[in-house]
GROMACS .gro file of C-alpha atoms in nm:
model
  165
    1MET     CA    1   3.524  16.920   1.776
    2PRO     CA    2   3.807  16.829   2.018
    3ARG     CA    3   3.756  16.913   2.383
    4PRO     CA    4   4.005  17.151   2.545
    5ILE     CA    5   4.250  16.987   2.781
    6THR     CA    6   4.114  17.198   3.065
    7ASP     CA    7   3.792  16.991   3.046
    8PHE     CA    8   3.979  16.694   3.193
    9GLY     CA    9   4.075  16.622   3.551
   10VAL     CA   10   4.304  16.325   3.496
   11LEU     CA   11   4.594  16.285   3.254
   12THR     CA   12   4.722  15.938   3.172
   13LEU     CA   13   5.084  15.928   3.062
   14ASP     CA   14   5.320  15.670   2.926
   15CYS     CA   15   5.658  15.693   3.094
   16TYR     CA   16   5.929  15.570   2.857
   17GLY     CA   17   5.960  15.796   2.556
   18THR     CA   18   5.734  16.055   2.719
   19LEU     CA   19   5.898  16.126   3.055
   20ILE     CA   20   6.210  15.909   3.043
   21ASP     CA   21   6.448  15.916   2.744
   22TRP     CA   22   6.448  15.542   2.679
   23GLU     CA   23   6.633  15.580   2.349
   24THR     CA   24   6.936  15.735   2.519
   25GLY     CA   25   6.905  15.481   2.801
   26ILE     CA   26   6.898  15.185   2.562
   27TRP     CA   27   7.179  15.323   2.347
   28ASP     CA   28   7.399  15.389   2.650
   29ALA     CA   29   7.325  15.043   2.791
   30LEU     CA   30   7.425  14.883   2.458
   31GLN     CA   31   7.773  15.037   2.467
   32PRO     CA   32   7.941  14.751   2.660
   33LEU     CA   33   7.820  14.500   2.399
   34ILE     CA   34   7.920  14.720   2.106
   35ALA     CA   35   8.261  14.800   2.257
   36ALA     CA   36   8.334  14.438   2.349
   37ASN     CA   37   8.273  14.342   1.988
   38GLY     CA   38   8.446  14.642   1.828
   39ARG     CA   39   8.133  14.715   1.625
   40LEU     CA   40   8.150  15.085   1.545
   41ASP     CA   41   7.925  15.015   1.244
   42VAL     CA   42   7.624  14.954   1.471
   43THR     CA   43   7.464  15.297   1.476
   44ARG     CA   44   7.218  15.433   1.727
   45SER     CA   45   6.946  15.434   1.463
   46LEU     CA   46   7.006  15.072   1.359
   47ALA     CA   47   7.027  14.953   1.718
   48LEU     CA   48   6.708  15.131   1.827
   49GLN     CA   49   6.512  15.007   1.526
   50ALA     CA   50   6.622  14.650   1.596
   51PHE     CA   51   6.548  14.694   1.967
   52GLY     CA   52   6.195  14.815   1.892
   53ARG     CA   53   6.118  14.514   1.674
   54LEU     CA   54   6.267  14.262   1.914
   55GLU     CA   55   6.111  14.415   2.224
   56ALA     CA   56   5.762  14.416   2.069
   57ALA     CA   57   5.800  14.054   1.960
   58GLN     CA   58   5.925  13.945   2.303
   59GLU     CA   59   5.645  14.126   2.486
   60ALA     CA   60   5.382  13.977   2.255
   61ALA     CA   61   5.525  13.626   2.297
   62THR     CA   62   5.563  13.648   2.677
   63PRO     CA   63   5.307  13.897   2.812
   64GLY     CA   64   5.362  13.797   3.174
   65MET     CA   65   5.741  13.821   3.165
   66ALA     CA   66   5.904  14.077   3.395
   67TYR     CA   67   6.052  14.368   3.203
   68PRO     CA   68   6.415  14.314   3.317
   69GLU     CA   69   6.395  13.963   3.168
   70VAL     CA   70   6.243  14.107   2.848
   71LEU     CA   71   6.540  14.343   2.827
   72ARG     CA   72   6.789  14.064   2.897
   73ARG     CA   73   6.644  13.845   2.620
   74VAL     CA   74   6.618  14.133   2.374
   75HIS     CA   75   6.982  14.218   2.445
   76ARG     CA   76   7.088  13.863   2.363
   77ASP     CA   77   6.874  13.868   2.046
   78LEU     CA   78   7.027  14.203   1.945
   79ALA     CA   79   7.373  14.055   1.987
   80THR     CA   80   7.278  13.758   1.771
   81GLY     CA   81   7.111  13.978   1.510
   82PHE     CA   82   7.420  14.195   1.475
   83ALA     CA   83   7.654  13.891   1.483
   84MET     CA   84   7.804  13.993   1.816
   85GLU     CA   85   7.912  13.783   2.112
   86SER     CA   86   7.741  13.847   2.445
   87ASP     CA   87   7.751  13.682   2.784
   88ASP     CA   88   7.528  13.657   3.090
   89PRO     CA   89   7.686  13.947   3.286
   90ILE     CA   90   7.646  14.188   2.991
   91ASP     CA   91   7.290  14.065   2.930
   92GLU     CA   92   7.205  14.101   3.300
   93ALA     CA   93   7.348  14.453   3.315
   94PHE     CA   94   7.133  14.549   3.018
   95GLY     CA   95   6.830  14.395   3.189
   96ALA     CA   96   6.892  14.613   3.494
   97SER     CA   97   6.968  14.929   3.295
   98ILE     CA   98   6.625  15.088   3.325
   99ALA     CA   99   6.735  15.246   3.655
  100LEU     CA  100   7.001  15.438   3.459
  101TRP     CA  101   6.779  15.571   3.182
  102PRO     CA  102   6.764  15.952   3.207
  103ALA     CA  103   6.457  16.171   3.236
  104PHE     CA  104   6.411  16.432   2.965
  105ALA     CA  105   6.544  16.768   3.088
  106ASP     CA  106   6.201  16.932   3.110
  107THR     CA  107   6.013  16.637   3.259
  108ALA     CA  108   6.020  16.720   3.631
  109ASP     CA  109   5.919  17.084   3.581
  110ALA     CA  110   5.642  16.989   3.338
  111LEU     CA  111   5.502  16.725   3.574
  112ARG     CA  112   5.502  16.964   3.870
  113SER     CA  113   5.315  17.218   3.659
  114LEU     CA  114   5.061  16.963   3.537
  115GLN     CA  115   5.010  16.826   3.887
  116ARG     CA  116   4.876  17.163   4.002
  117ARG     CA  117   4.572  17.115   3.778
  118TYR     CA  118   4.539  16.742   3.705
  119ARG     CA  119   4.557  16.403   3.867
  120LEU     CA  120   4.850  16.224   3.698
  121VAL     CA  121   4.837  15.853   3.616
  122VAL     CA  122   5.110  15.642   3.456
  123LEU     CA  123   5.045  15.336   3.239
  124SER     CA  124   5.375  15.172   3.155
  125ASN     CA  125   5.524  14.859   2.999
  126VAL     CA  126   5.768  14.799   3.283
  127ASP     CA  127   5.775  14.633   3.624
  128ARG     CA  128   5.718  14.806   3.959
  129ASP     CA  129   6.087  14.816   4.052
  130GLY     CA  130   6.190  14.961   3.716
  131PHE     CA  131   5.928  15.233   3.739
  132ALA     CA  132   6.024  15.311   4.100
  133ALA     CA  133   6.385  15.367   3.990
  134SER     CA  134   6.271  15.597   3.709
  135ASN     CA  135   6.020  15.777   3.928
  136ARG     CA  136   6.299  15.903   4.154
  137LYS     CA  137   6.409  16.119   3.858
  138LEU     CA  138   6.063  16.262   3.790
  139GLY     CA  139   6.009  16.483   4.093
  140VAL     CA  140   5.642  16.402   4.162
  141VAL     CA  141   5.426  16.141   4.330
  142PHE     CA  142   5.176  16.009   4.078
  143ASP     CA  143   4.813  15.962   4.176
  144SER     CA  144   4.820  15.610   4.029
  145VAL     CA  145   5.075  15.392   3.854
  146PHE     CA  146   4.983  15.085   3.652
  147THR     CA  147   5.260  14.860   3.522
  148ALA     CA  148   5.265  14.568   3.282
  149GLU     CA  149   5.381  14.355   3.573
  150GLU     CA  150   5.058  14.405   3.767
  151ILE     CA  151   4.830  14.400   3.462
  152GLY     CA  152   4.989  14.087   3.314
  153SER     CA  153   5.028  14.217   2.961
  154TYR     CA  154   5.212  14.480   2.761
  155LYS     CA  155   5.071  14.767   2.558
  156PRO     CA  156   4.927  14.779   2.299
  157ASP     CA  157   4.714  14.495   2.444
  158PRO     CA  158   4.367  14.643   2.505
  159ALA     CA  159   4.371  14.488   2.854
  160ASN     CA  160   4.620  14.752   2.961
  161PHE     CA  161   4.387  15.034   2.862
  162ARG     CA  162   4.079  14.861   3.009
  163HIS     CA  163   4.271  14.838   3.335
  164LEU     CA  164   4.270  15.217   3.353
  165LEU     CA  165   3.893  15.223   3.356
   0.00000   0.00000   0.00000
């Protein structure tokens, strides 16, 4: 039988997709590439599916790579995959876009409510600077934050979850 959530004192959260709307952030950050290439046929759904595949492959191939560089390389690979032209400034802007990704509308209120009862811990596939930029939108100070940068690997690597223990 599952234990009630009130039995726990610590909640571990992912950040991107849980607290931060990474899909909107990625889609918005892809707009300069799409516009520069006049590719109105590249839909949000297609772009996000391709991003997910390419990001997972890049993270698996380079587990110690900083997340902005992962984003930069994935952006270039997305451009290639959709037969679009990119350049270093557009790739670099995409790599730095995490600071612009929005929080979900209910995130800050939900976190403040949860923090009254639980210690809150974040385990995320980003770097410290990227999380710090996102955290400014979240309205709380987390009890602990663990990033892929400090762990040296990306989820779903079991090392990330062992690090929590």
